[in-house]
Coordinates of C-alpha atoms in Angstrom, one line a residue:
M1 CA -6.8 34.6 -3.4
G2 CA -4.2 31.9 -4.3
G3 CA -1.1 31.2 -6.1
E4 CA -0.5 28.0 -7.8
C5 CA 3.1 26.4 -7.5
G6 CA 4.1 23.3 -9.6
E7 CA 6.6 20.8 -8.2
V8 CA 9.0 21.9 -5.8
Q9 CA 12.4 19.7 -5.0
L10 CA 14.4 20.9 -1.9
R11 CA 17.9 19.3 -2.2
S12 CA 19.8 21.1 1.1
A13 CA 19.5 23.1 3.9
G14 CA 19.6 26.1 2.0
A15 CA 16.9 25.2 -0.4
V16 CA 14.6 24.7 2.5
E17 CA 15.5 28.0 4.1
S18 CA 15.1 30.0 0.8
F19 CA 11.9 28.6 -0.4
A20 CA 10.4 29.1 3.3
R21 CA 11.5 32.9 2.8
F22 CA 9.7 32.6 -0.6
V23 CA 6.5 31.2 0.8
A24 CA 6.4 33.9 3.8
R25 CA 7.2 36.9 1.6
W26 CA 4.7 35.8 -0.9
T27 CA 1.8 35.1 1.6
E28 CA 2.8 38.7 3.3
R29 CA 2.7 40.4 -0.2
A30 CA -0.8 38.5 -1.3
S31 CA -1.9 39.7 2.0
V32 CA -1.0 43.4 1.1
D33 CA -2.4 43.2 -2.2
G34 CA -5.8 41.9 -1.2
I35 CA -6.2 44.9 1.4
D36 CA -5.3 47.4 -1.5
E37 CA -8.2 45.6 -3.6
E38 CA -10.7 45.9 -1.3
A39 CA -9.7 49.4 -0.5
E40 CA -9.2 50.8 -3.9
G41 CA -11.8 48.7 -6.1
D42 CA -10.8 48.3 -9.7
D43 CA -6.8 48.8 -10.0
S44 CA -5.0 47.4 -12.7
D45 CA -3.8 43.9 -12.8
E46 CA -0.6 44.9 -14.4
E47 CA 0.8 46.4 -11.0
V48 CA -0.4 43.2 -9.5
G49 CA 1.7 41.1 -11.7
E50 CA 4.8 43.3 -11.3
D51 CA 4.7 42.8 -7.6
D52 CA 4.5 39.3 -8.0
E53 CA 7.5 39.2 -10.3
D54 CA 9.3 41.2 -7.8
V55 CA 8.8 38.5 -5.3
D56 CA 10.7 36.0 -7.4
E57 CA 13.4 38.1 -8.0
D58 CA 13.7 39.2 -4.5
D59 CA 14.2 35.7 -3.5
T60 CA 16.3 34.6 -6.0
D61 CA 19.2 36.6 -4.7
D62 CA 18.7 35.7 -1.1
S63 CA 20.6 32.3 -1.5
N64 CA 23.1 30.7 -3.9
D65 CA 21.5 27.4 -3.1
E66 CA 18.1 27.9 -4.3
F67 CA 15.3 25.4 -4.4
H68 CA 14.3 24.0 -7.8
S69 CA 10.6 24.3 -8.9
V70 CA 9.4 22.1 -11.8
N71 CA 6.3 23.5 -13.9
S72 CA 5.8 26.0 -11.5
R73 CA 3.8 29.3 -12.4
S74 CA 4.1 32.8 -10.8
P75 CA 1.3 33.1 -8.3
T76 CA -1.4 35.0 -10.3
P77 CA -4.3 36.9 -8.5
S78 CA -7.6 35.9 -9.0
P79 CA -10.4 38.1 -9.8
P80 CA -12.4 40.3 -7.3
A81 CA -14.7 38.2 -5.2
P82 CA -17.1 39.1 -2.4
A83 CA -15.1 38.8 0.9
T84 CA -15.5 35.7 2.7
P85 CA -13.6 34.4 6.0
S86 CA -11.9 31.5 3.7
D87 CA -10.5 34.9 1.6
E88 CA -9.2 36.8 4.5
K89 CA -5.8 34.5 4.1
P90 CA -4.4 33.9 0.8
V91 CA -3.1 30.5 0.1
L92 CA -0.1 29.3 -2.2
R93 CA -1.3 25.9 -3.4
I94 CA 1.6 23.7 -3.5
R95 CA 0.8 20.6 -5.3
R96 CA 3.8 18.2 -5.5
L97 CA 6.8 18.5 -3.1
A98 CA 10.0 16.6 -2.9
F99 CA 12.7 16.5 -0.2
F100 CA 16.3 15.3 -1.3
I101 CA 17.8 16.2 1.9
P102 CA 21.1 13.9 2.6
P103 CA 21.8 13.0 6.1
S104 CA 25.0 15.2 6.1
Q105 CA 22.6 17.9 5.8
L106 CA 20.9 17.6 9.1
S107 CA 23.2 19.2 11.5
K108 CA 22.3 21.2 14.6
D109 CA 21.9 24.5 12.3
F110 CA 19.2 22.8 9.9
P111 CA 16.5 25.1 9.4
T112 CA 13.6 23.0 11.1
T113 CA 11.4 25.6 11.7
S114 CA 11.6 26.8 7.7
L115 CA 10.6 23.1 6.9
L116 CA 7.8 23.0 9.0
S117 CA 6.7 26.3 7.9
I118 CA 6.8 24.8 4.4
L119 CA 4.8 21.9 5.3
S120 CA 2.3 24.1 6.9
A121 CA 1.5 26.1 4.1
A122 CA 1.2 23.2 1.8
A123 CA -1.2 21.3 4.2
A124 CA -4.4 21.8 2.5
S125 CA -3.2 21.7 -1.1
L126 CA -0.5 18.9 -1.1
V127 CA -1.2 15.9 -3.5
H128 CA 2.4 14.3 -4.3
L129 CA 5.0 14.1 -1.3
H130 CA 8.3 12.4 -2.0
I131 CA 10.8 12.2 0.7
A132 CA 14.2 10.6 0.4
Y133 CA 16.4 9.6 3.1
A134 CA 13.2 9.3 5.1
E135 CA 14.4 7.8 8.2
T136 CA 17.2 10.2 9.2
L137 CA 15.0 13.4 8.4
L138 CA 11.9 12.3 10.4
A139 CA 14.4 11.2 13.5
H140 CA 16.0 14.6 13.2
D141 CA 13.1 16.7 15.2
P142 CA 10.1 14.9 16.4
R143 CA 8.1 18.1 15.2
I144 CA 8.9 17.0 11.6
P145 CA 6.6 13.5 11.7
S146 CA 3.9 15.8 13.4
A147 CA 3.6 18.0 10.7
L148 CA 3.3 15.2 8.1
V149 CA 0.6 13.6 10.0
A150 CA -1.5 17.1 9.5
L151 CA -1.3 16.7 5.6
S152 CA -4.9 15.5 4.9
S153 CA -4.8 16.1 1.2
I154 CA -1.7 13.9 0.1
S155 CA -2.7 11.0 -2.4
D156 CA 0.4 10.0 -3.6
L157 CA 3.3 9.2 -1.0
V158 CA 6.9 8.1 -1.8
L159 CA 9.2 7.4 1.0
S160 CA 12.8 5.7 0.9
E161 CA 15.1 4.5 3.6
L162 CA 12.3 4.0 5.7
G163 CA 13.0 2.6 9.1
P164 CA 11.1 2.5 12.5
K165 CA 10.5 6.0 13.3
G166 CA 9.2 6.3 9.2
C167 CA 7.3 3.1 9.6
E168 CA 5.2 4.8 13.0
T169 CA 4.6 7.9 10.8
L170 CA 3.6 6.0 7.9
K171 CA 0.8 4.4 10.3
S172 CA -0.4 7.7 12.2
L173 CA -1.3 9.4 8.6
T174 CA -4.7 10.3 8.4
A175 CA -4.6 11.1 4.8
P176 CA -6.9 8.9 2.2
L177 CA -3.6 7.8 -0.1
E178 CA -4.2 6.2 -3.6
H179 CA -0.3 5.6 -4.5
V180 CA 2.1 4.5 -2.3
E181 CA 5.7 3.7 -2.8
V182 CA 7.7 2.5 0.2
D183 CA 11.6 1.5 0.6
F184 CA 12.8 0.3 3.4
D185 CA 16.2 0.7 4.7
D186 CA 18.5 -2.1 4.0
A187 CA 20.2 -1.8 7.3
W188 CA 16.9 -2.0 9.2
V189 CA 15.3 -4.9 7.5
E190 CA 18.7 -6.9 7.9
S191 CA 18.6 -6.3 11.2
V192 CA 15.1 -7.7 11.6
T193 CA 15.9 -10.9 9.7
C194 CA 18.7 -11.6 11.7
A195 CA 17.2 -10.9 15.1
S196 CA 14.7 -13.4 14.1
F197 CA 17.0 -16.0 13.1
A198 CA 19.0 -15.4 16.2
K199 CA 16.0 -16.2 18.6
P200 CA 13.7 -18.5 16.4
T201 CA 11.7 -19.5 19.3
S202 CA 10.6 -15.6 20.1
S203 CA 9.8 -14.7 16.4
T204 CA 7.1 -16.0 13.9
L205 CA 9.6 -15.5 10.8
V206 CA 11.1 -19.1 11.1
P207 CA 8.0 -20.8 12.4
A208 CA 7.1 -24.8 12.8
L209 CA 4.4 -26.7 11.3
P210 CA 1.5 -27.9 13.6
N211 CA 2.9 -31.4 13.6
G212 CA 6.1 -29.9 15.3
E213 CA 8.4 -30.1 12.1
S214 CA 9.8 -27.1 10.8
S215 CA 8.9 -25.6 7.9
G216 CA 11.4 -22.9 7.2
L217 CA 8.6 -20.3 6.0
P218 CA 6.7 -17.4 7.5
T219 CA 3.7 -18.2 9.0
P220 CA 1.1 -15.6 8.2
A221 CA -0.7 -15.4 11.7
P222 CA -0.1 -14.3 14.3
T223 CA 2.7 -12.0 13.6
P224 CA 4.4 -9.9 15.7
A225 CA 3.1 -6.9 14.1
T226 CA -0.5 -8.0 14.9
T227 CA 0.0 -9.8 18.3
P228 CA -0.7 -7.3 21.2
A229 CA 1.3 -9.0 23.7
A230 CA 4.4 -8.7 21.6
P231 CA 7.2 -6.5 22.9
Y232 CA 7.3 -3.0 21.7
A233 CA 10.8 -4.0 19.5
N234 CA 8.9 -6.4 17.7
T235 CA 5.6 -4.3 16.8
V236 CA 7.4 -2.7 13.8
L237 CA 8.0 -4.6 10.9
P238 CA 9.0 -3.9 7.3
D239 CA 5.5 -5.0 6.7
P240 CA 3.3 -2.0 4.6
V241 CA 0.0 -3.9 5.2
P242 CA -0.6 -2.9 9.1
L243 CA 1.2 0.6 8.4
L244 CA -1.3 1.6 5.8
S245 CA -4.5 0.7 7.5
H246 CA -5.8 4.0 7.4
S247 CA -5.9 4.1 3.5
M248 CA -7.5 0.6 3.3
A249 CA -10.4 2.0 1.2
T250 CA -8.8 4.4 -1.3
L251 CA -5.5 2.8 -2.1
R252 CA -5.0 1.9 -5.6
S253 CA -1.4 0.8 -5.9
L254 CA 1.3 -0.3 -3.8
R255 CA 5.1 -0.7 -4.5
A256 CA 7.4 -1.9 -1.7
S257 CA 10.8 -2.9 -1.5
N258 CA 12.9 -4.7 1.3
A259 CA 9.4 -5.5 2.4
I260 CA 8.8 -8.8 4.7
I261 CA 5.0 -9.2 4.2
V262 CA 3.8 -11.8 6.9
T263 CA 0.4 -10.2 8.2
V264 CA -2.7 -11.9 7.9
A265 CA -5.7 -9.9 9.7
D266 CA -9.5 -9.9 9.0
K267 CA -9.7 -6.0 9.4
L268 CA -6.6 -5.3 7.1
R269 CA -7.8 -5.8 3.7
Y270 CA -7.1 -3.5 0.3
P271 CA -10.2 -4.2 -1.9
C272 CA -8.9 -1.1 -4.2
V273 CA -5.7 -2.1 -5.1
R274 CA -5.1 -3.2 -8.5
T275 CA -1.2 -2.5 -9.1
L276 CA 1.0 -4.5 -6.5
A277 CA 4.9 -4.2 -7.1
L278 CA 7.0 -6.1 -4.3
R279 CA 10.5 -6.6 -4.0
L280 CA 10.5 -8.9 -1.0
A281 CA 13.5 -9.3 1.4
G282 CA 11.9 -12.5 2.9
V283 CA 10.8 -16.0 2.0
P284 CA 8.0 -15.4 -0.6
T285 CA 4.6 -16.6 1.0
V286 CA 1.4 -15.9 -1.1
T287 CA -0.9 -16.4 1.6
P288 CA -0.7 -12.7 3.3
L289 CA -0.8 -11.3 -0.5
V290 CA -4.0 -13.1 -1.4
H291 CA -5.7 -12.2 1.9
A292 CA -4.5 -8.4 2.0
F293 CA -4.9 -7.4 -2.0
P294 CA -8.2 -9.7 -3.0
S295 CA -8.5 -7.3 -6.0
V296 CA -4.9 -7.2 -7.6
T297 CA -4.9 -7.4 -11.5
D298 CA -1.0 -6.5 -12.3
L299 CA 1.4 -8.1 -9.8
Y300 CA 5.2 -7.9 -10.1
V301 CA 7.2 -10.1 -7.5
Y302 CA 11.2 -9.9 -6.8
T303 CA 12.5 -12.4 -4.4
P304 CA 15.7 -13.3 -2.7
F305 CA 15.4 -16.4 -4.8
D306 CA 16.3 -14.0 -7.9
G307 CA 19.5 -13.7 -6.7
C308 CA 19.6 -10.3 -4.6
G309 CA 18.9 -10.6 -1.2
L310 CA 19.9 -10.3 2.5
R311 CA 20.0 -14.3 2.6
A312 CA 22.4 -17.2 2.3
P313 CA 22.9 -18.8 -1.1
L314 CA 19.9 -20.9 -2.3
S315 CA 22.0 -24.2 -2.3
L316 CA 22.4 -23.8 1.6
P317 CA 20.2 -26.9 3.3
M318 CA 17.9 -26.3 5.9
S319 CA 19.6 -28.4 8.3
S320 CA 22.7 -26.1 8.3
H321 CA 20.6 -24.1 10.9
A322 CA 22.8 -25.7 13.8
Q323 CA 25.7 -25.3 12.0
L324 CA 25.7 -21.7 11.4
E325 CA 24.8 -20.8 15.0
R326 CA 28.5 -19.3 15.3
P327 CA 30.2 -17.7 12.5
P328 CA 33.2 -19.6 10.9
S329 CA 36.5 -18.1 11.7
P330 CA 39.3 -18.3 9.1
S331 CA 42.0 -21.0 9.7
P332 CA 45.2 -19.7 11.0
S333 CA 48.2 -19.8 8.6
P334 CA 51.8 -20.2 9.7
T335 CA 52.4 -16.2 8.9
S336 CA 49.2 -14.9 10.4
T337 CA 49.4 -16.6 13.8
G338 CA 49.5 -13.2 15.5
N339 CA 46.3 -12.0 13.9
H340 CA 44.3 -15.1 14.4
H341 CA 42.4 -14.1 17.4
K342 CA 42.0 -10.5 16.0
N343 CA 40.4 -12.0 13.0
Q344 CA 38.3 -14.4 15.0
N345 CA 36.8 -11.4 17.3
K346 CA 36.0 -9.5 14.1
N347 CA 34.2 -12.3 12.7
S348 CA 32.1 -12.9 16.0
K349 CA 30.5 -9.7 15.6
R350 CA 29.2 -10.2 12.5
R351 CA 25.3 -10.5 12.1
M352 CA 24.2 -14.0 11.0
R353 CA 21.9 -13.8 8.2
P354 CA 19.2 -16.8 8.1
P355 CA 19.4 -19.0 5.3
M356 CA 16.6 -19.6 2.6
P357 CA 14.9 -22.6 2.5
D358 CA 14.5 -24.9 -0.2
I359 CA 12.9 -23.5 -3.3
H360 CA 10.7 -26.5 -3.9
A361 CA 9.5 -26.5 -0.3
T362 CA 8.3 -23.1 -0.5
R363 CA 6.7 -23.6 -3.8
E364 CA 4.8 -26.9 -2.1
A365 CA 3.9 -24.6 0.7
N366 CA 2.7 -21.7 -1.5
R367 CA 0.5 -24.2 -3.8
T368 CA -0.9 -26.0 -0.8
S369 CA -2.0 -22.7 1.0
Q370 CA -4.1 -21.7 -2.4
V371 CA -6.2 -24.9 -2.3
Y372 CA -9.1 -22.8 -0.3
S373 CA -8.0 -19.1 -1.5
S374 CA -5.9 -18.0 -4.4
F375 CA -5.8 -14.7 -6.6
P376 CA -8.5 -14.0 -9.1
P377 CA -7.6 -14.2 -12.4
L378 CA -4.5 -11.7 -12.8
A379 CA -4.2 -9.3 -16.2
C380 CA -0.3 -9.5 -16.0
V381 CA 2.4 -11.1 -13.8
R382 CA 6.0 -10.0 -13.9
G383 CA 8.9 -11.5 -12.1
F384 CA 11.8 -13.6 -12.6
A385 CA 11.7 -17.4 -12.7
P386 CA 12.9 -18.7 -9.5
G387 CA 10.9 -16.3 -7.7
L388 CA 7.8 -16.9 -9.8
Y389 CA 8.2 -20.8 -9.2
A390 CA 8.5 -20.3 -5.3
L391 CA 5.1 -18.3 -5.1
G392 CA 3.5 -21.0 -7.0
L393 CA 0.6 -19.3 -8.2
S394 CA -2.3 -21.3 -9.2
C395 CA -4.6 -18.6 -10.6
A396 CA -5.4 -17.9 -14.4
V397 CA -2.9 -15.1 -15.8
H398 CA -3.4 -13.2 -19.3
R399 CA 0.0 -12.0 -19.8
L400 CA 3.2 -13.6 -17.9
E401 CA 6.4 -11.8 -18.2
I402 CA 9.7 -13.5 -17.1
G403 CA 12.9 -11.7 -16.9
S404 CA 16.3 -12.7 -18.3
M405 CA 17.0 -16.3 -17.7
S406 CA 20.7 -17.9 -17.3
P407 CA 21.8 -20.3 -19.2
P408 CA 21.8 -24.1 -18.4
S409 CA 25.7 -24.1 -18.6
L410 CA 25.8 -21.9 -15.5
G411 CA 24.0 -24.5 -13.5
G412 CA 20.5 -23.2 -13.3
Q413 CA 17.3 -25.1 -13.8
E414 CA 14.9 -22.1 -14.5
A415 CA 14.1 -23.6 -18.0
G416 CA 12.5 -26.1 -16.6
A417 CA 10.8 -23.8 -14.0
V418 CA 9.4 -22.2 -17.0
R419 CA 7.4 -24.9 -17.9
K420 CA 5.8 -25.4 -15.0
L421 CA 4.9 -21.8 -14.6
L422 CA 3.2 -21.9 -17.9
A423 CA 1.3 -24.8 -16.9
D424 CA 0.3 -23.5 -13.5
T425 CA -1.1 -20.0 -15.2
M426 CA -1.8 -21.0 -18.8
P427 CA -1.4 -17.7 -20.0
A428 CA -2.2 -16.3 -23.5
S429 CA 0.6 -13.9 -24.0
V430 CA 4.4 -14.6 -22.6
N431 CA 7.1 -12.2 -22.9
L432 CA 10.4 -14.1 -22.4
G433 CA 14.1 -13.1 -21.8
L434 CA 17.3 -15.2 -22.5
G435 CA 20.0 -13.7 -21.3
R436 CA 23.9 -13.6 -22.0
G437 CA 25.7 -17.0 -22.3
W438 CA 23.0 -19.1 -24.4
W439 CA 25.0 -18.6 -27.5
G440 CA 28.1 -17.3 -26.4
S441 CA 30.3 -20.9 -26.4
E442 CA 29.2 -22.4 -29.5
W443 CA 32.4 -23.7 -30.1
R444 CA 32.3 -26.0 -27.0
R445 CA 29.7 -28.9 -28.0
E446 CA 28.8 -29.6 -24.5
R447 CA 27.6 -26.2 -23.8
T448 CA 25.7 -26.4 -27.1
R449 CA 24.0 -29.7 -26.0
G450 CA 23.2 -28.1 -22.7
R451 CA 21.6 -25.2 -24.8
E452 CA 19.5 -27.3 -26.9
R453 CA 18.1 -29.3 -23.6
G454 CA 17.3 -26.0 -22.1
L455 CA 15.5 -24.6 -24.9
K456 CA 13.7 -28.0 -25.4
A457 CA 13.0 -27.8 -21.4
I458 CA 11.0 -24.7 -22.3
F459 CA 9.3 -24.9 -25.3
G460 CA 9.0 -28.8 -25.7
S461 CA 9.6 -30.5 -29.1
A462 CA 7.2 -30.5 -32.1
S463 CA 7.6 -34.1 -32.3
S464 CA 7.2 -35.3 -29.0
E465 CA 4.3 -36.4 -27.5
E466 CA 5.4 -34.8 -24.2
A467 CA 5.1 -31.3 -25.8
N468 CA 1.4 -31.9 -26.8
A469 CA 0.5 -33.7 -23.4
S470 CA 1.6 -31.3 -21.2
G471 CA -0.2 -28.5 -22.4
A472 CA 2.0 -25.7 -21.2
W473 CA 2.0 -23.7 -24.3
S474 CA -1.5 -24.7 -25.4
G475 CA -3.0 -21.5 -25.0
V476 CA -0.2 -19.0 -25.8
S477 CA -1.0 -16.7 -29.0
E478 CA 1.2 -13.9 -28.2
L479 CA 5.1 -14.6 -27.7
V480 CA 8.1 -11.9 -27.1
V481 CA 11.2 -13.4 -26.9
R482 CA 14.2 -11.1 -25.8
V483 CA 17.7 -12.3 -26.6
E484 CA 20.6 -10.7 -25.1
E485 CA 23.4 -12.3 -27.1
P486 CA 25.5 -11.3 -30.0
G487 CA 26.1 -15.1 -31.1
R488 CA 26.1 -16.1 -34.7
W489 CA 23.0 -15.4 -36.9
K490 CA 22.8 -18.8 -38.0
H491 CA 22.8 -20.4 -35.0
V492 CA 20.6 -18.1 -33.1
T493 CA 17.8 -17.8 -35.7
N494 CA 17.7 -21.6 -36.3
D495 CA 17.4 -22.5 -32.7
L496 CA 14.6 -19.5 -32.4
L497 CA 12.7 -21.5 -35.4
V498 CA 13.1 -24.7 -33.7
M499 CA 12.1 -23.7 -30.3
I500 CA 8.9 -22.0 -31.4
L501 CA 7.4 -24.9 -33.8
P502 CA 5.7 -26.3 -30.9
L503 CA 3.6 -23.4 -30.9
A504 CA 2.9 -23.6 -34.8
N505 CA -0.9 -23.5 -34.4
T506 CA -1.6 -21.4 -31.6
L507 CA 0.9 -18.5 -32.3
T508 CA -0.6 -15.5 -34.3
T509 CA 1.7 -12.5 -32.9
F510 CA 5.6 -13.1 -32.5
V511 CA 8.0 -10.3 -31.4
L512 CA 11.6 -10.7 -31.4
H513 CA 13.9 -8.1 -29.6
W514 CA 17.6 -9.4 -30.1
D515 CA 20.3 -7.3 -28.6
R516 CA 23.5 -8.2 -30.6
T517 CA 25.7 -5.4 -29.0
S518 CA 28.8 -6.7 -27.6
V519 CA 30.1 -6.5 -23.9
P520 CA 33.5 -7.0 -22.3
F521 CA 34.5 -10.6 -22.1
D522 CA 31.8 -11.9 -24.9
R523 CA 33.0 -15.4 -26.0
A524 CA 31.8 -15.2 -29.4
S525 CA 32.0 -12.0 -31.1
S526 CA 28.9 -10.9 -33.3
D527 CA 29.2 -11.6 -37.1
D528 CA 27.7 -8.3 -38.2
D529 CA 30.8 -7.3 -40.1
R530 CA 30.6 -10.5 -42.3
D531 CA 26.9 -11.1 -42.7
D532 CA 25.1 -7.7 -42.4
Y533 CA 26.8 -6.0 -45.5
Q534 CA 27.2 -7.2 -48.8
F535 CA 30.9 -6.6 -50.7
P536 CA 30.7 -5.2 -53.1
P537 CA 27.3 -3.2 -51.9
P538 CA 24.2 -4.1 -53.9
S539 CA 23.0 -1.8 -56.6
P540 CA 19.7 0.5 -55.5
S541 CA 17.6 -1.5 -57.9
A542 CA 18.5 -4.9 -56.3
S543 CA 15.6 -6.7 -54.7
A544 CA 17.6 -9.7 -53.3
P545 CA 15.9 -10.2 -49.4
S546 CA 17.9 -9.4 -46.7
R547 CA 18.7 -12.0 -44.1
T548 CA 16.3 -10.7 -41.5
E549 CA 13.4 -10.9 -44.4
R550 CA 14.6 -14.3 -45.1
F551 CA 14.4 -15.6 -41.8
A552 CA 10.8 -13.8 -41.2
R553 CA 9.6 -15.6 -44.1
T554 CA 11.0 -19.2 -43.1
V555 CA 9.2 -18.1 -39.8
A556 CA 5.9 -17.5 -41.6
E557 CA 6.0 -20.7 -43.8
Q558 CA 6.6 -22.6 -40.6
M559 CA 4.0 -21.2 -38.5
P560 CA 0.4 -21.6 -40.1
A561 CA -1.6 -19.5 -37.4
L562 CA 0.9 -16.8 -37.6
R563 CA -0.4 -13.1 -38.3
Y564 CA 2.4 -10.7 -37.2
L565 CA 5.8 -10.6 -37.3
L566 CA 7.6 -7.7 -35.2
V567 CA 11.5 -7.5 -35.1
E568 CA 14.1 -5.5 -33.5
I569 CA 17.6 -5.9 -33.6
L570 CA 20.3 -3.9 -32.0
H571 CA 23.6 -3.9 -33.6
D572 CA 27.0 -2.5 -32.5
R573 CA 28.2 0.9 -34.6
R574 CA 30.7 -1.0 -37.0
R575 CA 31.9 0.2 -40.1
P576 CA 32.1 -2.5 -43.1
P577 CA 35.5 -2.3 -45.0
Y578 CA 33.6 -0.4 -47.6
A579 CA 32.2 3.6 -47.6
F580 CA 28.9 2.7 -46.4
N581 CA 26.1 5.7 -45.4
F582 CA 23.7 4.7 -43.1
D583 CA 21.7 7.8 -43.5
A584 CA 21.3 7.0 -47.1
V585 CA 20.1 3.6 -46.6
A586 CA 17.5 5.0 -43.9
K587 CA 16.3 7.8 -46.4
S588 CA 16.2 5.4 -49.4
N589 CA 13.3 3.2 -47.6
S590 CA 9.7 4.3 -47.9
P591 CA 7.7 4.9 -44.7
L592 CA 5.8 1.6 -45.6
S593 CA 9.1 -0.4 -45.9
G594 CA 9.1 -2.1 -42.7
H595 CA 12.7 -1.4 -42.5
G596 CA 14.5 1.1 -40.6
V597 CA 18.1 1.8 -39.3
H598 CA 17.9 4.3 -36.8
D599 CA 21.4 5.6 -34.5
D600 CA 21.4 5.4 -30.9
D601 CA 24.1 7.8 -29.0
G602 CA 26.7 6.8 -31.7
Q603 CA 27.1 3.3 -30.3
R604 CA 24.3 1.2 -31.5
R605 CA 21.9 0.6 -34.8
Y606 CA 18.6 -0.1 -34.3
E607 CA 17.1 -2.5 -37.4
R608 CA 13.4 -2.8 -36.9
R609 CA 11.0 -4.7 -39.5
F610 CA 7.7 -4.9 -39.2
W611 CA 5.2 -7.7 -41.3
R612 CA 1.7 -8.4 -41.3
I613 CA 1.1 -11.9 -43.0
D614 CA -1.3 -12.3 -45.7
R615 CA -2.0 -15.9 -46.9
S616 CA -5.1 -15.2 -49.0
E617 CA -5.6 -17.3 -52.2
E618 CA -2.9 -19.8 -50.8
F619 CA 0.0 -17.2 -51.1
L620 CA 2.2 -16.3 -48.7
C621 CA 2.9 -12.7 -48.5
L622 CA 4.9 -10.4 -46.1
D623 CA 3.1 -7.2 -46.0
P624 CA 5.4 -4.4 -44.5
L625 CA 4.0 -2.4 -41.6
S626 CA 5.3 1.1 -40.7
E627 CA 6.6 1.5 -37.6
G628 CA 3.8 3.8 -36.3
A629 CA 1.0 1.0 -37.0
A630 CA 3.4 -1.7 -35.2
R631 CA 3.8 0.7 -32.1
R632 CA 0.0 1.2 -32.3
L633 CA -0.6 -2.6 -32.6
M634 CA 1.7 -3.7 -29.7
E635 CA 0.4 -1.1 -27.3
A636 CA -3.1 -2.6 -28.1
E637 CA -2.1 -5.7 -27.2
G638 CA -0.1 -4.8 -24.3
L639 CA 3.2 -5.8 -25.7
T640 CA 6.8 -4.1 -25.9
F641 CA 10.3 -4.5 -26.8
E642 CA 11.5 -3.3 -23.3
D643 CA 12.6 -5.3 -20.4
R644 CA 9.5 -4.5 -17.9
V645 CA 11.0 -7.0 -15.5
R646 CA 14.7 -5.8 -14.9
Y647 CA 13.9 -2.1 -14.8
R648 CA 10.7 -2.0 -12.9

């Protein structure tokens, strides 16, 4: 006898207590019903069903702060079966359980006993467990980690804000996990990195090379996590490799945030992991990743070089270690002489964050380490240009997705890094994002020339020998370009056409996502109001092509190998100076017209155009595709309009 309970989310102490009462009462009621069934034989199922409904009604009246159950089913009695020892005690099967209990709820009156009873009831059936604020919950009572260790059926585990106590609990688990997502606590990770910088001689996070020179890179072995003689304070690191050793044979996917992966050990390898998503808090080193995850096919990496980390700015030189041993104090001003000592004491207590090494030195070290061991050919690699450049992958990659790049006008050199990434991995499919600022200051000639140089640094020039000699784009047959800039239609489309010309003989599928929606402080406003609509409006019988179709035909004429052209443009919700009915336009187009305008939350308009390019009998024909056919084509090739790097 048993009942099925779907996903249960507990968000407060009251919800924990309420759900514990529900579990206890259902178990008690089911036990009584089981005894009655054996005594009476063939009773009607309707009476039992009424009893189950009474259980739910009674529990909903016990507390105003009720637990939240998603897709749950009322416990339904099973058909009578021969009595066996396993049937003596009915079981409520809880498949998915989530705790979102904030630290403010963990007072002395917190119902720990109720929480333990819930975990005990779900020990044999729980498959998915999600714990937010994991460190505070596990440290609240030592019985809670012991109850988690007893869970033997978990396959999916999500833990956020994990600290030392949570790491010890994670390492003690015995359930064979298949999918794990861990988020290490920011404050704890910062304390680990700052401690390693304060005492570099006792830490391997800032090692020295065999010749005595400082490399600034973490040495893969030995590490505090694998050294038996290391003190207890250094035995726990935000490194998921040693923490999941109990699931080496079953783990399929791992997502870790704020991780510092430095462990390399012969007995710590995960041969079944195919999906690896990492947001690293330390210097990206490829050797530990190659050693621990030899069978990865889908890799996502976000590093402190990408602009969000616990480190100093990228421009900080390596020689500044000695200069930063003591935090600089602000110089006293004539009006703040009395507060000088107060400010100095305040700054002296501030933690020192270790500076990042030079990104080029990091890349060279990673490239050298892959001479003898590297990843197998990867199906997909996602990340931002600086982090992927520092990682220095040397294996072949089928699909490379690069997040939005900053324009050269902001002082970045990401455009040149992209060419090197392509030369290293030789992908067949590329997804590339151009962030705001590339066309935002068209009226400034210097920035215009900088943008042109940046685009040439990425794609080269169709007339230059250097573009053909490098071979960076020689194998690319699918290209997705994401533009996040209102810009001017003429300037942006001309530049897009020029920059893809070096791919004329290889590119077969071109996907363009152009976000023309405006944001505050845009230097150049969109020209939708002037160019998107003709005034007076054309008659319904007019067959003049739109500017999007003219752009598509120009691209098709210049790209002889192109077979599919898929365009999605986001416009602001702006009304032209005359009465214009958007709904009428959408209805007037046939499903196979390849042209659609759709509203989205009343603020934006989607313009989607899809074509198959036919060159039969020496004539160029743009054959419109329906949106459904275009979506199926993109799914089959693994392409998308969405930014899968930024919102990973």
